[in-house]
Amino acid sequence: MAHLSSAEIAGPQVAADRWTAYSVTVWAICMLGFAFDIYEATIMQLVTPLLIKEWGIAPATIGNITTVSRWVGLIGIFVFPTLADLYGRRPVLVLTILGYSLFTGLTGFAQGPLQLLIFTSITRITLQGETPVGMIMVSETAPTKWRATALGGLVGGYPFGYMLCSLTALVVVPLWGWRSLYWLGILPALLVFWVRLGVKESPRFERVTRAMVREGLEKRLRIWSPVREYPREMLTATFLYFFYLFTWIGWSAWMPQFLANEKHLGFQTTASYLSIWMFCAIFAYYLCGWLSDLFGRRYVIPGFVLPASILLVVLGYLDSPSSLFWVGLILNFLITGSFGAGLGYNTELFPTQIRGTAVGAAFTFGSALAASSPAIVGWIATSHSIAAALPLLALSFFLLVPMFLFVARETTRKELADFVGQRT
């Protein structure tokens, strides 16, 4: 890839040290987009016990559906961030939000496991494409001083979306059945109008585009450029995505089944527990992001991850509803808290010129391996129990500790790079 001149690299800083109306609007829209895509992803987790009973299928079947649909969704993770490097962050954000909203409604018409697999897989192409594009948009527009807090708050849309889904399930599932959760998922399409009216293109992206035009450089797909130019960063980002997602996908996909059936709490109690856990988790994202901005990710992230890894194993041995609630609450707080500032870190490793392509590629590689988690847990659950699979999820999460302590370089409060050849 051609490098830009030092004159272009020495341009003015884009991010400020304070929030503006524009950066707050971008953050709010991306956070809501994240919340609504998590709403869709949460539906299957909540209705898994109902699907197993209604269709008479084994737990492993649901695990396989979740894993295969996530593999299909890798198309979106790879393609949409790359398109964001070519055509801009804003139009791609609109496309992904509109896509997953419409396809979520379609999933409500599934009549069996095969149709559920097909509809869910199509939905995930746009669903999983929105996540990295939103992260990139926020990282490029948030003030440098509070970037980790902004990214933590962005992913804080996860518990909001999860809580919204679980509370909605408590009301609509007893009245209209599990399909109504999918049909209500069409509503986020309205967010597209706000995006089109309230969000301009990322200033960093526009700056790089103008510089490339002046230099006579053509924008085109350069898939392997991040690997050639930033091999260490690509490897670091890929491992971080894998360790985070393997644990979280396995945990979130099977926790409703673990609580409702394996621990005999029932659907209503499980939905109530998860709603409370996710409400508390909203604050965890901001807390971890804020602490990371103050002290750096190197020690803050391990401070959340290490105790979570221990509690993840402990949870499998608990039986009383009160102990399951309190340990699960603390565990979920620690896991989710590290997620926003931890995953958002990867967007800070690469320059604006190839940020979408690099993040999309690393996300794809890490997710491809991590997507096997629901199937692996499902196989273990079919042969033994979900509790027997929790130590495996704990091991994956624990490996984040040495990654942040010894491998990942600190980028907190450092200005983002814009052009290939720059380093944060």
GROMACS .gro file of C-alpha atoms in nm:
model
  424
    1MET     CA    1   0.000   0.000   0.000
    2ALA     CA    2   0.124   0.346  -0.087
    3HIS     CA    3   0.219   0.565   0.206
    4LEU     CA    4   0.124   0.931   0.227
    5SER     CA    5   0.373   1.210   0.264
    6SER     CA    6   0.493   1.337   0.599
    7ALA     CA    7   0.313   1.664   0.527
    8GLU     CA    8  -0.016   1.484   0.514
    9ILE     CA    9   0.063   1.285   0.824
   10ALA     CA   10   0.140   1.601   1.017
   11GLY     CA   11  -0.215   1.736   0.971
   12PRO     CA   12  -0.426   1.878   1.254
   13GLN     CA   13  -0.565   1.664   1.531
   14VAL     CA   14  -0.921   1.547   1.468
   15ALA     CA   15  -1.032   1.431   1.813
   16ALA     CA   16  -1.078   1.687   2.090
   17ASP     CA   17  -1.042   1.645   2.465
   18ARG     CA   18  -1.406   1.726   2.522
   19TRP     CA   19  -1.740   1.594   2.409
   20THR     CA   20  -1.929   1.780   2.136
   21ALA     CA   21  -2.291   1.756   2.020
   22TYR     CA   22  -2.168   1.561   1.717
   23SER     CA   23  -1.959   1.306   1.910
   24VAL     CA   24  -2.242   1.249   2.161
   25THR     CA   25  -2.493   1.197   1.879
   26VAL     CA   26  -2.267   0.949   1.704
   27TRP     CA   27  -2.209   0.763   2.029
   28ALA     CA   28  -2.582   0.750   2.113
   29ILE     CA   29  -2.683   0.621   1.770
   30CYS     CA   30  -2.409   0.357   1.759
   31MET     CA   31  -2.493   0.250   2.115
   32LEU     CA   32  -2.861   0.205   2.023
   33GLY     CA   33  -2.762   0.020   1.707
   34PHE     CA   34  -2.550  -0.211   1.921
   35ALA     CA   35  -2.837  -0.256   2.169
   36PHE     CA   36  -3.087  -0.352   1.902
   37ASP     CA   37  -2.856  -0.597   1.731
   38ILE     CA   38  -2.798  -0.760   2.070
   39TYR     CA   39  -3.176  -0.772   2.114
   40GLU     CA   40  -3.193  -1.000   1.811
   41ALA     CA   41  -2.897  -1.211   1.918
   42THR     CA   42  -3.052  -1.258   2.262
   43ILE     CA   43  -3.386  -1.390   2.139
   44MET     CA   44  -3.258  -1.738   2.059
   45GLN     CA   45  -3.073  -1.756   2.389
   46LEU     CA   46  -3.393  -1.683   2.581
   47VAL     CA   47  -3.623  -1.906   2.378
   48THR     CA   48  -3.385  -2.203   2.360
   49PRO     CA   49  -3.575  -2.393   2.635
   50LEU     CA   50  -3.903  -2.325   2.451
   51LEU     CA   51  -3.767  -2.436   2.112
   52ILE     CA   52  -3.622  -2.756   2.256
   53LYS     CA   53  -3.961  -2.840   2.406
   54GLU     CA   54  -4.177  -2.730   2.110
   55TRP     CA   55  -3.973  -2.893   1.836
   56GLY     CA   56  -3.845  -3.189   2.040
   57ILE     CA   57  -3.480  -3.129   1.956
   58ALA     CA   58  -3.158  -3.191   2.149
   59PRO     CA   59  -2.954  -2.910   2.305
   60ALA     CA   60  -2.674  -2.986   2.059
   61THR     CA   61  -2.906  -2.890   1.771
   62ILE     CA   62  -2.950  -2.538   1.904
   63GLY     CA   63  -2.575  -2.518   1.965
   64ASN     CA   64  -2.508  -2.620   1.605
   65ILE     CA   65  -2.758  -2.363   1.472
   66THR     CA   66  -2.595  -2.087   1.675
   67THR     CA   67  -2.246  -2.186   1.563
   68VAL     CA   68  -2.329  -2.223   1.193
   69SER     CA   69  -2.521  -1.895   1.185
   70ARG     CA   70  -2.223  -1.720   1.343
   71TRP     CA   71  -1.994  -1.869   1.081
   72VAL     CA   72  -2.222  -1.737   0.807
   73GLY     CA   73  -2.224  -1.403   0.988
   74LEU     CA   74  -1.848  -1.382   0.936
   75ILE     CA   75  -1.930  -1.265   0.585
   76GLY     CA   76  -2.071  -0.947   0.735
   77ILE     CA   77  -1.788  -0.902   0.983
   78PHE     CA   78  -1.536  -0.911   0.699
   79VAL     CA   79  -1.727  -0.731   0.422
   80PHE     CA   80  -1.896  -0.436   0.594
   81PRO     CA   81  -1.592  -0.287   0.774
   82THR     CA   82  -1.398  -0.319   0.449
   83LEU     CA   83  -1.677  -0.137   0.265
   84ALA     CA   84  -1.656   0.130   0.537
   85ASP     CA   85  -1.296   0.197   0.430
   86LEU     CA   86  -1.412   0.238   0.071
   87TYR     CA   87  -1.743   0.422   0.098
   88GLY     CA   88  -1.750   0.566   0.449
   89ARG     CA   89  -1.866   0.467   0.795
   90ARG     CA   90  -2.207   0.635   0.780
   91PRO     CA   91  -2.367   0.465   0.474
   92VAL     CA   92  -2.246   0.123   0.585
   93LEU     CA   93  -2.389   0.181   0.934
   94VAL     CA   94  -2.727   0.263   0.777
   95LEU     CA   95  -2.716  -0.048   0.558
   96THR     CA   96  -2.635  -0.287   0.843
   97ILE     CA   97  -2.901  -0.150   1.082
   98LEU     CA   98  -3.171  -0.165   0.816
   99GLY     CA   99  -3.064  -0.514   0.710
  100TYR     CA  100  -3.069  -0.682   1.051
  101SER     CA  101  -3.399  -0.514   1.143
  102LEU     CA  102  -3.583  -0.653   0.841
  103PHE     CA  103  -3.427  -0.998   0.856
  104THR     CA  104  -3.502  -1.028   1.229
  105GLY     CA  105  -3.873  -0.999   1.149
  106LEU     CA  106  -3.837  -1.268   0.884
  107THR     CA  107  -3.691  -1.511   1.141
  108GLY     CA  108  -4.021  -1.507   1.333
  109PHE     CA  109  -4.178  -1.714   1.054
  110ALA     CA  110  -3.940  -2.012   1.098
  111GLN     CA  111  -4.128  -2.343   1.119
  112GLY     CA  112  -3.845  -2.573   1.221
  113PRO     CA  113  -3.471  -2.601   1.293
  114LEU     CA  114  -3.367  -2.581   0.925
  115GLN     CA  115  -3.566  -2.264   0.855
  116LEU     CA  116  -3.445  -2.115   1.182
  117LEU     CA  117  -3.087  -2.184   1.073
  118ILE     CA  118  -3.141  -2.021   0.732
  119PHE     CA  119  -3.319  -1.709   0.860
  120THR     CA  120  -3.082  -1.660   1.153
  121SER     CA  121  -2.778  -1.698   0.928
  122ILE     CA  122  -2.903  -1.436   0.682
  123THR     CA  123  -2.977  -1.198   0.970
  124ARG     CA  124  -2.629  -1.240   1.115
  125ILE     CA  125  -2.457  -1.125   0.799
  126THR     CA  126  -2.578  -0.768   0.860
  127LEU     CA  127  -2.605  -0.809   1.237
  128GLN     CA  128  -2.240  -0.896   1.289
  129GLY     CA  129  -2.131  -0.637   1.034
  130GLU     CA  130  -2.280  -0.352   1.240
  131THR     CA  131  -2.071  -0.417   1.551
  132PRO     CA  132  -1.720  -0.337   1.415
  133VAL     CA  133  -1.847  -0.047   1.203
  134GLY     CA  134  -2.009   0.113   1.509
  135MET     CA  135  -1.692   0.064   1.713
  136ILE     CA  136  -1.482   0.223   1.440
  137MET     CA  137  -1.719   0.519   1.413
  138VAL     CA  138  -1.710   0.584   1.788
  139SER     CA  139  -1.332   0.542   1.819
  140GLU     CA  140  -1.282   0.800   1.543
  141THR     CA  141  -1.522   1.059   1.684
  142ALA     CA  142  -1.491   1.028   2.064
  143PRO     CA  143  -1.252   1.264   2.248
  144THR     CA  144  -0.907   1.112   2.287
  145LYS     CA  145  -0.911   1.167   2.661
  146TRP     CA  146  -1.228   0.961   2.707
  147ARG     CA  147  -1.208   0.713   2.419
  148ALA     CA  148  -1.200   0.400   2.640
  149THR     CA  149  -1.502   0.528   2.834
  150ALA     CA  150  -1.686   0.594   2.507
  151LEU     CA  151  -1.607   0.247   2.373
  152GLY     CA  152  -1.706   0.089   2.704
  153GLY     CA  153  -2.034   0.280   2.700
  154LEU     CA  154  -2.092   0.180   2.339
  155VAL     CA  155  -2.073  -0.189   2.420
  156GLY     CA  156  -2.285  -0.099   2.722
  157GLY     CA  157  -2.564  -0.116   2.466
  158TYR     CA  158  -2.529  -0.493   2.502
  159PRO     CA  159  -2.685  -0.526   2.849
  160PHE     CA  160  -2.943  -0.263   2.753
  161GLY     CA  161  -3.044  -0.469   2.450
  162TYR     CA  162  -3.029  -0.794   2.648
  163MET     CA  163  -3.240  -0.646   2.927
  164LEU     CA  164  -3.486  -0.503   2.674
  165CYS     CA  165  -3.523  -0.847   2.516
  166SER     CA  166  -3.561  -1.034   2.845
  167LEU     CA  167  -3.817  -0.784   2.983
  168THR     CA  168  -4.008  -0.792   2.655
  169ALA     CA  169  -4.004  -1.171   2.669
  170LEU     CA  170  -4.164  -1.167   3.014
  171VAL     CA  171  -4.458  -0.973   2.869
  172VAL     CA  172  -4.508  -1.092   2.512
  173VAL     CA  173  -4.404  -1.459   2.520
  174PRO     CA  174  -4.687  -1.565   2.755
  175LEU     CA  175  -4.934  -1.368   2.539
  176TRP     CA  176  -4.822  -1.425   2.180
  177GLY     CA  177  -4.540  -1.680   2.191
  178TRP     CA  178  -4.170  -1.664   2.112
  179ARG     CA  179  -4.221  -1.553   1.750
  180SER     CA  180  -4.343  -1.211   1.864
  181LEU     CA  181  -3.993  -1.131   1.994
  182TYR     CA  182  -3.858  -1.158   1.640
  183TRP     CA  183  -4.140  -0.954   1.487
  184LEU     CA  184  -4.080  -0.671   1.733
  185GLY     CA  185  -3.718  -0.671   1.614
  186ILE     CA  186  -3.827  -0.483   1.302
  187LEU     CA  187  -3.867  -0.161   1.503
  188PRO     CA  188  -3.492  -0.068   1.505
  189ALA     CA  189  -3.527   0.009   1.133
  190LEU     CA  190  -3.662   0.345   1.253
  191LEU     CA  191  -3.312   0.421   1.384
  192VAL     CA  192  -3.196   0.451   1.024
  193PHE     CA  193  -3.385   0.779   0.984
  194TRP     CA  194  -3.200   0.926   1.283
  195VAL     CA  195  -2.868   0.813   1.138
  196ARG     CA  196  -2.943   0.978   0.807
  197LEU     CA  197  -3.052   1.304   0.972
  198GLY     CA  198  -2.824   1.327   1.274
  199VAL     CA  199  -2.489   1.177   1.177
  200LYS     CA  200  -2.230   1.312   0.937
  201GLU     CA  201  -1.938   1.112   0.810
  202SER     CA  202  -1.640   1.049   1.039
  203PRO     CA  203  -1.405   1.352   1.019
  204ARG     CA  204  -1.105   1.118   1.025
  205PHE     CA  205  -1.236   0.923   0.727
  206GLU     CA  206  -1.305   1.243   0.533
  207ARG     CA  207  -0.959   1.376   0.616
  208VAL     CA  208  -0.790   1.059   0.489
  209THR     CA  209  -1.007   1.059   0.177
  210ARG     CA  210  -0.916   1.419   0.094
  211ALA     CA  211  -0.547   1.346   0.150
  212MET     CA  212  -0.561   1.042  -0.078
  213VAL     CA  213  -0.733   1.244  -0.350
  214ARG     CA  214  -0.460   1.510  -0.332
  215GLU     CA  215  -0.194   1.240  -0.352
  216GLY     CA  216  -0.372   1.076  -0.646
  217LEU     CA  217  -0.417   0.750  -0.459
  218GLU     CA  218  -0.706   0.523  -0.563
  219LYS     CA  219  -0.933   0.368  -0.304
  220ARG     CA  220  -0.965  -0.005  -0.361
  221LEU     CA  221  -0.981  -0.331  -0.173
  222ARG     CA  222  -0.645  -0.415  -0.015
  223ILE     CA  223  -0.739  -0.718   0.190
  224TRP     CA  224  -0.390  -0.827   0.295
  225SER     CA  225  -0.247  -0.481   0.363
  226PRO     CA  226  -0.315  -0.495   0.741
  227VAL     CA  227  -0.132  -0.829   0.766
  228ARG     CA  228   0.167  -0.698   0.571
  229GLU     CA  229   0.187  -0.358   0.739
  230TYR     CA  230   0.079  -0.446   1.095
  231PRO     CA  231   0.139  -0.820   1.152
  232ARG     CA  232   0.193  -0.795   1.529
  233GLU     CA  233  -0.121  -0.585   1.577
  234MET     CA  234  -0.326  -0.821   1.361
  235LEU     CA  235  -0.216  -1.123   1.563
  236THR     CA  236  -0.286  -0.944   1.891
  237ALA     CA  237  -0.633  -0.831   1.779
  238THR     CA  238  -0.723  -1.176   1.649
  239PHE     CA  239  -0.632  -1.348   1.976
  240LEU     CA  240  -0.816  -1.087   2.181
  241TYR     CA  241  -1.130  -1.131   1.973
  242PHE     CA  242  -1.106  -1.509   2.006
  243PHE     CA  243  -1.054  -1.521   2.384
  244TYR     CA  244  -1.330  -1.270   2.451
  245LEU     CA  245  -1.585  -1.413   2.209
  246PHE     CA  246  -1.526  -1.782   2.278
  247THR     CA  247  -1.613  -1.723   2.641
  248TRP     CA  248  -1.893  -1.477   2.589
  249ILE     CA  249  -2.069  -1.661   2.305
  250GLY     CA  250  -2.064  -1.986   2.501
  251TRP     CA  251  -2.172  -1.815   2.825
  252SER     CA  252  -2.455  -1.610   2.676
  253ALA     CA  253  -2.586  -1.883   2.446
  254TRP     CA  254  -2.627  -2.141   2.723
  255MET     CA  255  -2.686  -1.939   3.040
  256PRO     CA  256  -3.068  -1.934   3.000
  257GLN     CA  257  -3.072  -2.311   2.950
  258PHE     CA  258  -2.826  -2.356   3.239
  259LEU     CA  259  -3.041  -2.159   3.481
  260ALA     CA  260  -3.387  -2.258   3.358
  261ASN     CA  261  -3.342  -2.634   3.312
  262GLU     CA  262  -3.012  -2.753   3.455
  263LYS     CA  263  -3.055  -2.553   3.777
  264HIS     CA  264  -3.437  -2.586   3.765
  265LEU     CA  265  -3.517  -2.215   3.802
  266GLY     CA  266  -3.775  -2.206   3.521
  267PHE     CA  267  -3.824  -1.956   3.239
  268GLN     CA  268  -3.977  -1.670   3.440
  269THR     CA  269  -3.711  -1.675   3.715
  270THR     CA  270  -3.433  -1.705   3.459
  271ALA     CA  271  -3.561  -1.408   3.259
  272SER     CA  272  -3.588  -1.205   3.581
  273TYR     CA  273  -3.233  -1.295   3.688
  274LEU     CA  274  -3.090  -1.208   3.349
  275SER     CA  275  -3.277  -0.877   3.338
  276ILE     CA  276  -3.129  -0.771   3.673
  277TRP     CA  277  -2.782  -0.893   3.578
  278MET     CA  278  -2.788  -0.699   3.253
  279PHE     CA  279  -2.919  -0.384   3.417
  280CYS     CA  280  -2.623  -0.389   3.657
  281ALA     CA  281  -2.388  -0.469   3.368
  282ILE     CA  282  -2.471  -0.135   3.203
  283PHE     CA  283  -2.271   0.036   3.479
  284ALA     CA  284  -1.988  -0.219   3.449
  285TYR     CA  285  -1.904  -0.104   3.096
  286TYR     CA  286  -1.875   0.259   3.198
  287LEU     CA  287  -1.679   0.173   3.512
  288CYS     CA  288  -1.420  -0.036   3.330
  289GLY     CA  289  -1.390   0.220   3.048
  290TRP     CA  290  -1.349   0.506   3.294
  291LEU     CA  291  -1.087   0.318   3.496
  292SER     CA  292  -0.904   0.231   3.174
  293ASP     CA  293  -0.894   0.599   3.074
  294LEU     CA  294  -0.749   0.684   3.416
  295PHE     CA  295  -0.500   0.400   3.466
  296GLY     CA  296  -0.466   0.224   3.129
  297ARG     CA  297  -0.601  -0.108   3.010
  298ARG     CA  298  -0.288  -0.308   3.100
  299TYR     CA  299  -0.390  -0.357   3.462
  300VAL     CA  300  -0.759  -0.265   3.466
  301ILE     CA  301  -0.870  -0.535   3.221
  302PRO     CA  302  -0.686  -0.819   3.406
  303GLY     CA  303  -0.839  -0.683   3.728
  304PHE     CA  304  -1.182  -0.765   3.586
  305VAL     CA  305  -1.088  -1.082   3.397
  306LEU     CA  306  -0.901  -1.281   3.665
  307PRO     CA  307  -1.178  -1.298   3.930
  308ALA     CA  308  -1.435  -1.359   3.656
  309SER     CA  309  -1.243  -1.666   3.538
  310ILE     CA  310  -1.250  -1.809   3.891
  311LEU     CA  311  -1.620  -1.738   3.945
  312LEU     CA  312  -1.707  -1.894   3.609
  313VAL     CA  313  -1.585  -2.229   3.742
  314VAL     CA  314  -1.747  -2.179   4.083
  315LEU     CA  315  -2.090  -2.113   3.929
  316GLY     CA  316  -2.117  -2.467   3.798
  317TYR     CA  317  -2.105  -2.609   4.152
  318LEU     CA  318  -2.382  -2.391   4.295
  319ASP     CA  319  -2.742  -2.506   4.334
  320SER     CA  320  -2.935  -2.267   4.556
  321PRO     CA  321  -3.125  -1.988   4.375
  322SER     CA  322  -2.975  -1.716   4.596
  323SER     CA  323  -2.614  -1.824   4.543
  324LEU     CA  324  -2.672  -1.860   4.168
  325PHE     CA  325  -2.819  -1.510   4.158
  326TRP     CA  326  -2.544  -1.330   4.351
  327VAL     CA  327  -2.245  -1.514   4.205
  328GLY     CA  328  -2.396  -1.483   3.858
  329LEU     CA  329  -2.453  -1.111   3.912
  330ILE     CA  330  -2.090  -1.047   4.010
  331LEU     CA  331  -1.959  -1.276   3.736
  332ASN     CA  332  -2.168  -1.112   3.466
  333PHE     CA  333  -2.061  -0.766   3.593
  334LEU     CA  334  -1.693  -0.857   3.560
  335ILE     CA  335  -1.723  -1.030   3.222
  336THR     CA  336  -1.927  -0.758   3.059
  337GLY     CA  337  -1.731  -0.477   3.221
  338SER     CA  338  -1.408  -0.581   3.052
  339PHE     CA  339  -1.579  -0.629   2.718
  340GLY     CA  340  -1.624  -0.273   2.594
  341ALA     CA  341  -1.283  -0.127   2.675
  342GLY     CA  342  -1.118  -0.461   2.587
  343LEU     CA  343  -1.273  -0.518   2.244
  344GLY     CA  344  -1.267  -0.147   2.161
  345TYR     CA  345  -0.890  -0.156   2.211
  346ASN     CA  346  -0.851  -0.330   1.876
  347THR     CA  347  -0.984  -0.028   1.685
  348GLU     CA  348  -0.696   0.180   1.826
  349LEU     CA  349  -0.423  -0.044   1.684
  350PHE     CA  350  -0.467   0.053   1.317
  351PRO     CA  351  -0.469   0.377   1.114
  352THR     CA  352  -0.790   0.525   0.973
  353GLN     CA  353  -0.675   0.445   0.621
  354ILE     CA  354  -0.717   0.070   0.677
  355ARG     CA  355  -0.895   0.058   1.015
  356GLY     CA  356  -1.213  -0.099   0.882
  357THR     CA  357  -1.032  -0.362   0.678
  358ALA     CA  358  -0.795  -0.449   0.963
  359VAL     CA  359  -1.060  -0.466   1.234
  360GLY     CA  360  -1.293  -0.662   1.007
  361ALA     CA  361  -1.022  -0.914   0.919
  362ALA     CA  362  -0.911  -0.964   1.281
  363PHE     CA  363  -1.273  -0.986   1.396
  364THR     CA  364  -1.340  -1.245   1.124
  365PHE     CA  365  -1.042  -1.464   1.210
  366GLY     CA  366  -1.112  -1.450   1.585
  367SER     CA  367  -1.487  -1.499   1.547
  368ALA     CA  368  -1.445  -1.792   1.308
  369LEU     CA  369  -1.277  -1.990   1.585
  370ALA     CA  370  -1.488  -1.850   1.868
  371ALA     CA  371  -1.814  -1.937   1.688
  372SER     CA  372  -1.748  -2.301   1.771
  373SER     CA  373  -1.815  -2.228   2.138
  374PRO     CA  374  -2.196  -2.287   2.139
  375ALA     CA  375  -2.153  -2.617   1.956
  376ILE     CA  376  -1.874  -2.735   2.186
  377VAL     CA  377  -2.074  -2.642   2.496
  378GLY     CA  378  -2.379  -2.807   2.339
  379TRP     CA  379  -2.188  -3.131   2.283
  380ILE     CA  380  -2.059  -3.130   2.639
  381ALA     CA  381  -2.408  -3.048   2.768
  382THR     CA  382  -2.560  -3.337   2.573
  383SER     CA  383  -2.302  -3.584   2.709
  384HIS     CA  384  -2.258  -3.438   3.058
  385SER     CA  385  -2.387  -3.093   3.158
  386ILE     CA  386  -2.344  -2.725   3.086
  387ALA     CA  387  -2.163  -2.692   3.419
  388ALA     CA  388  -1.899  -2.933   3.288
  389ALA     CA  389  -1.822  -2.691   3.005
  390LEU     CA  390  -1.775  -2.381   3.222
  391PRO     CA  391  -1.404  -2.449   3.304
  392LEU     CA  392  -1.328  -2.444   2.931
  393LEU     CA  393  -1.493  -2.101   2.899
  394ALA     CA  394  -1.303  -1.986   3.208
  395LEU     CA  395  -0.969  -2.091   3.057
  396SER     CA  396  -1.031  -1.891   2.741
  397PHE     CA  397  -1.121  -1.584   2.945
  398PHE     CA  398  -0.821  -1.621   3.176
  399LEU     CA  399  -0.582  -1.608   2.879
  400LEU     CA  400  -0.677  -1.243   2.835
  401VAL     CA  401  -0.473  -1.166   3.148
  402PRO     CA  402  -0.127  -1.240   3.000
  403MET     CA  403  -0.238  -1.086   2.669
  404PHE     CA  404  -0.299  -0.745   2.828
  405LEU     CA  405  -0.011  -0.769   3.075
  406PHE     CA  406   0.264  -0.877   2.838
  407VAL     CA  407   0.152  -0.861   2.472
  408ALA     CA  408  -0.090  -0.576   2.402
  409ARG     CA  409   0.079  -0.236   2.393
  410GLU     CA  410  -0.091   0.049   2.578
  411THR     CA  411  -0.288   0.287   2.353
  412THR     CA  412  -0.510   0.460   2.610
  413ARG     CA  413  -0.522   0.839   2.571
  414LYS     CA  414  -0.290   0.826   2.270
  415GLU     CA  415  -0.397   0.998   1.948
  416LEU     CA  416  -0.516   0.760   1.677
  417ALA     CA  417  -0.305   0.718   1.366
  418ASP     CA  418  -0.462   0.814   1.033
  419PHE     CA  419  -0.224   0.691   0.763
  420VAL     CA  420  -0.037   0.369   0.701
  421GLY     CA  421   0.311   0.399   0.850
  422GLN     CA  422   0.196   0.590   1.157
  423ARG     CA  423   0.194   0.429   1.501
  424THR     CA  424  -0.016   0.528   1.801
   0.00000   0.00000   0.00000
